[in-house]
Short mmCIF file of C-alpha atoms and ligand atoms in Angstrom, two decimals:
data_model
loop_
_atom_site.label_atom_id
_atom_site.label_comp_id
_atom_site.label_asym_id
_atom_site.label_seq_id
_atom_site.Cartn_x
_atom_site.Cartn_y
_atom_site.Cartn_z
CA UNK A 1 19.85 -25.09 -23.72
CA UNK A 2 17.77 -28.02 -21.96
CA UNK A 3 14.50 -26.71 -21.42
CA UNK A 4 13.00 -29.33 -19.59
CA UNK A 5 15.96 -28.81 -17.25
CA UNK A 6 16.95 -25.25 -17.15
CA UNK A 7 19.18 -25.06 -14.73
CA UNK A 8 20.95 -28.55 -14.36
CA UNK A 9 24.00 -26.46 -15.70
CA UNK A 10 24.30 -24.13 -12.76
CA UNK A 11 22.96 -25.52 -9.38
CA UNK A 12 24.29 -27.70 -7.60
CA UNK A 13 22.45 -29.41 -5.19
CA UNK A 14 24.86 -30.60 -3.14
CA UNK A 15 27.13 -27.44 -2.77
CA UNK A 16 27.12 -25.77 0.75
CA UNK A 17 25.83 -23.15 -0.59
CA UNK A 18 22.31 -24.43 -1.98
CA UNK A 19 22.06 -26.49 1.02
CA UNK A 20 22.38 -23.52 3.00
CA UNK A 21 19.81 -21.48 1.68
CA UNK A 22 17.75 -25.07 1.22
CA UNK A 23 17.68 -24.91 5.23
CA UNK A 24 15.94 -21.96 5.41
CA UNK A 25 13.20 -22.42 2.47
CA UNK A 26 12.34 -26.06 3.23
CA UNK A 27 12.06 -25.37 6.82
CA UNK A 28 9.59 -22.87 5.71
CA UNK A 29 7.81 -24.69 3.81
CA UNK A 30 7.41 -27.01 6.39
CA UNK A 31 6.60 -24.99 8.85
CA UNK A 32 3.83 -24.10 6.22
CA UNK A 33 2.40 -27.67 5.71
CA UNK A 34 2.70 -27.84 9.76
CA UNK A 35 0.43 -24.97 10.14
CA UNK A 36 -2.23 -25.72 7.55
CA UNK A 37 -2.59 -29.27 8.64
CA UNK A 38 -3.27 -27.01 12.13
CA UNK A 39 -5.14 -24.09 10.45
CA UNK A 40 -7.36 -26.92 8.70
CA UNK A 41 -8.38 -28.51 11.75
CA UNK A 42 -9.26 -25.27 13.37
CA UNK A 43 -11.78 -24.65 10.64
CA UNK A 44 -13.29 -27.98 11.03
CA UNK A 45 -13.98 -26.92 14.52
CA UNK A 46 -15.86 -23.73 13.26
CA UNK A 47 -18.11 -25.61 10.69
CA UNK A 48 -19.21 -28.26 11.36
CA UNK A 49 -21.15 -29.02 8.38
CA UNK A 50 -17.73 -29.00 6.60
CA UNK A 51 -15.90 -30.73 9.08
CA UNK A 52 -15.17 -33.79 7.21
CA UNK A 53 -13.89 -32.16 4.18
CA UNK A 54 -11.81 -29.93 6.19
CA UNK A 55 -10.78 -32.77 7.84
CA UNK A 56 -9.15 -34.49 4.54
CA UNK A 57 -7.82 -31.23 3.78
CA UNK A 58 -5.68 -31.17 6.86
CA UNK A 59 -4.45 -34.60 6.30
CA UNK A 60 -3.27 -33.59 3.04
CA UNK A 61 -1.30 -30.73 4.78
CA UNK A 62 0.63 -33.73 6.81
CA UNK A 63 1.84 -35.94 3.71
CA UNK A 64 2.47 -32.62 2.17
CA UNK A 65 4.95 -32.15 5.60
CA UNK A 66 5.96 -35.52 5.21
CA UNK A 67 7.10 -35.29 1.25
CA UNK A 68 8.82 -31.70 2.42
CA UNK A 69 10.77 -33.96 4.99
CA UNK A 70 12.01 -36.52 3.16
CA UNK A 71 13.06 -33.90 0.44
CA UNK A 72 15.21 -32.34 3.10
CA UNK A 73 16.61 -36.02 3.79
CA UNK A 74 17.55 -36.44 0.12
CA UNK A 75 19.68 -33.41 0.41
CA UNK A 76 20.72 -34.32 3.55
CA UNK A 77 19.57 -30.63 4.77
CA UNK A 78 18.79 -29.62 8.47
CA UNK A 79 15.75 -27.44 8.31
CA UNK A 80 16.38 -24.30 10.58
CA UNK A 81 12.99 -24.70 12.43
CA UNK A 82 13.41 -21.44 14.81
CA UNK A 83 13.81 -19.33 11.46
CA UNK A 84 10.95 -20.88 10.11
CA UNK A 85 8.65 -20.00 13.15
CA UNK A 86 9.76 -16.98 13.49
CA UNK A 87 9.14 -16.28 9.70
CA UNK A 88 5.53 -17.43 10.13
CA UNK A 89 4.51 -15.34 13.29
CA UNK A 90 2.83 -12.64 12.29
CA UNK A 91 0.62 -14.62 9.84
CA UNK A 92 -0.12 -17.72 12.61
CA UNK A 93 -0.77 -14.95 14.98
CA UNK A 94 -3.27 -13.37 13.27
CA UNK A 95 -4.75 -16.30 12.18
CA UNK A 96 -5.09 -17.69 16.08
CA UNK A 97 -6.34 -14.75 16.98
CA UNK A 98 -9.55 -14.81 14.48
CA UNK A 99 -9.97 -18.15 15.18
CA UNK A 100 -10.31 -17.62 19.10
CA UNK A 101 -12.51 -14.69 17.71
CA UNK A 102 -14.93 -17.50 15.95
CA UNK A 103 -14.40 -15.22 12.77
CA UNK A 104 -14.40 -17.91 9.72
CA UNK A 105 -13.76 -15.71 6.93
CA UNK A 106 -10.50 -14.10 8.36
CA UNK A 107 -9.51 -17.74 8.79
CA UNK A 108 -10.51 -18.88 5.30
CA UNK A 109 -8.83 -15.75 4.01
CA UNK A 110 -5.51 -16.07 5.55
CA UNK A 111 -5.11 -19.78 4.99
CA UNK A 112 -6.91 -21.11 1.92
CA UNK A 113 -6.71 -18.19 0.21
CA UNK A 114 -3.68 -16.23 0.79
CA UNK A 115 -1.71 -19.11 2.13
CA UNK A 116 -2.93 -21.38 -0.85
CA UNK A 117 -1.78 -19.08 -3.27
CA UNK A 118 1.53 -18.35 -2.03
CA UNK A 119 2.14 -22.04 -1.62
CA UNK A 120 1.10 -22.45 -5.93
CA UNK A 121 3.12 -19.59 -6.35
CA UNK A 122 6.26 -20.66 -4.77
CA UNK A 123 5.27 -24.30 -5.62
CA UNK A 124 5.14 -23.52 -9.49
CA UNK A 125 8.40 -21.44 -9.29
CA UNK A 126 10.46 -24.28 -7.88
CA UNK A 127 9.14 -27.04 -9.50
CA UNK A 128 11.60 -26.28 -12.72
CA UNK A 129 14.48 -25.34 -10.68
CA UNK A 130 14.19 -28.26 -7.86
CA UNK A 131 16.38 -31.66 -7.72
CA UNK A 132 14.60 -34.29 -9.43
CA UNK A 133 13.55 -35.90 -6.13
CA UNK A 134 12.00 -32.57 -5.27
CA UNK A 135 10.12 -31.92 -8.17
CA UNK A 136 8.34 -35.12 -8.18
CA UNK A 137 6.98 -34.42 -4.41
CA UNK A 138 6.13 -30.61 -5.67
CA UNK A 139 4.31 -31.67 -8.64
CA UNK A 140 2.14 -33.82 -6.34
CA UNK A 141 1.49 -31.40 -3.64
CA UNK A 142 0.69 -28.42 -6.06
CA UNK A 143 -2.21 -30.22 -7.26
CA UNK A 144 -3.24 -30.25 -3.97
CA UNK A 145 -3.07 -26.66 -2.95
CA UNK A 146 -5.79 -25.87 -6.19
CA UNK A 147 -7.93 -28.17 -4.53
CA UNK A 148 -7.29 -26.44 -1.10
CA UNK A 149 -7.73 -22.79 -2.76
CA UNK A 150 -10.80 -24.00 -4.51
CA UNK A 151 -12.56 -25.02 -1.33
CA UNK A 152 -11.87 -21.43 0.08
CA UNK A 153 -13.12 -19.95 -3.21
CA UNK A 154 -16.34 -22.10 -2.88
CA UNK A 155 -16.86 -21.19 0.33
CA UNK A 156 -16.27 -17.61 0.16
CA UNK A 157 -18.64 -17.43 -2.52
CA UNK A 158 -21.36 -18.90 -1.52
CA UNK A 159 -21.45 -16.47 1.47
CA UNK A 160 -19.92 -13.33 -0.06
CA UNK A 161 -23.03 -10.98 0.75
CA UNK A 162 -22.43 -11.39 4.08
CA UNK A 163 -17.99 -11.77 3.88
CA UNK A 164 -17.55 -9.30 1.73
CA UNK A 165 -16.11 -6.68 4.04
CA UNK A 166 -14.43 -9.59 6.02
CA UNK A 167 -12.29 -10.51 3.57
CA UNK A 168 -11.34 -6.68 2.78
CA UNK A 169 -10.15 -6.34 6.53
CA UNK A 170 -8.25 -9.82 6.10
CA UNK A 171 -7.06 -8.72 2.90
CA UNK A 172 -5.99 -5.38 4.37
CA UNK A 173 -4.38 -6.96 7.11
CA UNK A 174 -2.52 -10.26 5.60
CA UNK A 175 -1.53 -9.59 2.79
CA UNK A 176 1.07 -6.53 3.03
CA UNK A 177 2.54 -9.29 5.44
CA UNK A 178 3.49 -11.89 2.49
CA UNK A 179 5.00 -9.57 0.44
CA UNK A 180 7.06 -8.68 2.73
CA UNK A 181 7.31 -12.48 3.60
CA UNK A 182 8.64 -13.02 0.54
CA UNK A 183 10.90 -9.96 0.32
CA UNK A 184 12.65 -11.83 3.43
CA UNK A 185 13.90 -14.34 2.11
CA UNK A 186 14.83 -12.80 -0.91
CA UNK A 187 18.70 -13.81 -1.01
CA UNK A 188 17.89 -17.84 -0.11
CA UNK A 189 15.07 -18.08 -3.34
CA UNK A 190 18.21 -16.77 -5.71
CA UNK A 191 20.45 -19.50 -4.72
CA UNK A 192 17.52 -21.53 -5.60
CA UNK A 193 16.57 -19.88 -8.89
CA UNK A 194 13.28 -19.49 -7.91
CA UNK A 195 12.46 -16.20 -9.54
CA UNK A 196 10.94 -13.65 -7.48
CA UNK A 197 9.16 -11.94 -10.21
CA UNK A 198 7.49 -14.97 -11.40
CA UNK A 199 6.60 -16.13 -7.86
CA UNK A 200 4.84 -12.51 -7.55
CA UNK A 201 2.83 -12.66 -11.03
CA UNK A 202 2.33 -16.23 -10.01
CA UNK A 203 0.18 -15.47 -6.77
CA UNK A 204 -1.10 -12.18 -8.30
CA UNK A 205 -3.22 -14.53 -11.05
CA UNK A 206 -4.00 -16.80 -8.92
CA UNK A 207 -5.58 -14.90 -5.88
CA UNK A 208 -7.37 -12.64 -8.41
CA UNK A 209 -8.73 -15.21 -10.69
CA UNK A 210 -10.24 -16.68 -6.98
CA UNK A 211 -10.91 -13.01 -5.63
CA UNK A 212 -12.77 -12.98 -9.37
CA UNK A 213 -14.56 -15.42 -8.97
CA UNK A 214 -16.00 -15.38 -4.91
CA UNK A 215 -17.36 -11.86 -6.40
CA UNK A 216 -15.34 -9.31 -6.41
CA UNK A 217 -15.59 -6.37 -8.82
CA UNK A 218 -11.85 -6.45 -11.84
CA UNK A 219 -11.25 -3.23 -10.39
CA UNK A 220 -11.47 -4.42 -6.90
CA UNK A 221 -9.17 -7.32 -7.77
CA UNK A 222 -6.87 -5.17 -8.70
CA UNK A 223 -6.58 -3.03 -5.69
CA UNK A 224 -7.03 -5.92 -3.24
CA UNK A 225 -4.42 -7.82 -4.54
CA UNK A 226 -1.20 -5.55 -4.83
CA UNK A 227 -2.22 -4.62 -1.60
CA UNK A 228 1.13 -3.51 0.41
CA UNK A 229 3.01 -4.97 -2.62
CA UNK A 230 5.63 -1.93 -2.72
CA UNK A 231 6.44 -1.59 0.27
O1 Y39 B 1 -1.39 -24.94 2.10
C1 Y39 B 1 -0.21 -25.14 2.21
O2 Y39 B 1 0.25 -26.25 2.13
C2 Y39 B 1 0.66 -23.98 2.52
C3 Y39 B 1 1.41 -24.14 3.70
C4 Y39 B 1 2.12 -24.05 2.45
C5 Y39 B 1 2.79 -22.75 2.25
C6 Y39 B 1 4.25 -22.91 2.17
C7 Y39 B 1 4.84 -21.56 1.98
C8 Y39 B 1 5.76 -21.58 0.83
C9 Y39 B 1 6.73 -20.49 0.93
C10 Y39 B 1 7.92 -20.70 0.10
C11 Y39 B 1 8.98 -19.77 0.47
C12 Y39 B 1 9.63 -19.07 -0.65
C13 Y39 B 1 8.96 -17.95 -1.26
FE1 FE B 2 0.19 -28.16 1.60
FE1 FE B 3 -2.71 -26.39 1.27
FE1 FE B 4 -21.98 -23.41 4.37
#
């Protein structure tokens, strides 16, 4: 077995198949990198003192949406757009909503941290499995999203005494809705070999080596973050 290629063997890229599912997964993905660019921007609105940094971290988002694009191109793969808006309702809604509600931390919450982290989950997961065109784009954006996570996590923790409870409620809220995100699309991340196991222990260390580190107690990490998990 190839290790630096595990699965050369048994996907093929081109197959109806993978480009099938492919439609559905980059489109959200897209419809992701679409959304932070937006979410970023919103936040820039809301703090002012950060707006410039916020500011580059939305124009990440769009050559993030730009590398997705052309990696659709490569494979010539027509994103299914309406899926991918659909799929992304509930979490732009509620998003929207706390940002006409001038509430920051349910903002930072939902995108840089929970967003974030599903993105370097997902990111990670395909990066081993994707068409060599692919992976180069992924490895670049990935090291991205830690950079958009961290400036959450900074944030967050600078202010916890006063977010704390906010990011319960947001954690409450949001996060019962990825899982079951990810549950969705179960059938298209198989005929990618993108394991969901290891997209799920992925995110878990992630969002509780941030929730860790903002201030939260091991216990509460614990508790936050399998959240809605089973159900
Ligand atoms: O910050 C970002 O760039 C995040 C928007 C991107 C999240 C993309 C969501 C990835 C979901 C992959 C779908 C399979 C589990
Ligand atoms: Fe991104
Ligand atoms: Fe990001
Ligand atoms: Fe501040």
């Amino acid at each position: 077995m190839n290790r630096t290629a595990p699965s050369s063997a048994t996907l093929d890229y081109r197959s109806d198949t993978y480009r099938d599912a492919y439609s559905r997964i980059n489109a959200i993905v897209l419809e992701g990198e679409r959304e932070a660019h937006a979410n970023y921007l919103a936040l820039a609105e809301m703090l002012p003192d950060h707006a410039e940094a916020l500011k580059k971290l939305a124009a990440m988002e769009n050559r993030h949406f730009k590398g997705f694009q052309s990696c659709a191109r490569n494979l010539e793969v027509t994103p299914d757009d309406p899926f991918a808006r659909a799929y992304f309702e509930q979490l732009d809604g509620n998003f929207q909503q706390a940002a006409a509600e001038g509430d920051i931390t349910t903002c930072m919450v939902i995108q840089a941290l929970i967003i974030e982290c599903f993105a370097i989950a997902a990111y990670n997961v395909y990066i081993p499995v994707a068409d060599a065109f692919a992976r180069k784009v992924t490895e670049g954006v990935v090291k991205d999203e830690y950079t958009h996570l961290n400036f959450g996590q900074q944030w967050l923790k600078e202010h916890f005494a006063t977010v704390r409870e906010g990011i319960e409620r947001a954690n409450a809220q949001n996060l019962p809705i990825v899982w079951r995100m990810l549950n969705a699309v179960e059938a298209d991340t198989e005929v990618l070999q993108m394991d969901k196991e290891a997209i799920v222990e992925d995110f878990m260390i992630a969002y509780g080596e941030a929730l860790g580190d903002i201030g939260f107690s091991m216990r509460e990490v614990m508790k936050m973050s399998a959240r809605g998990l089973a159900s």
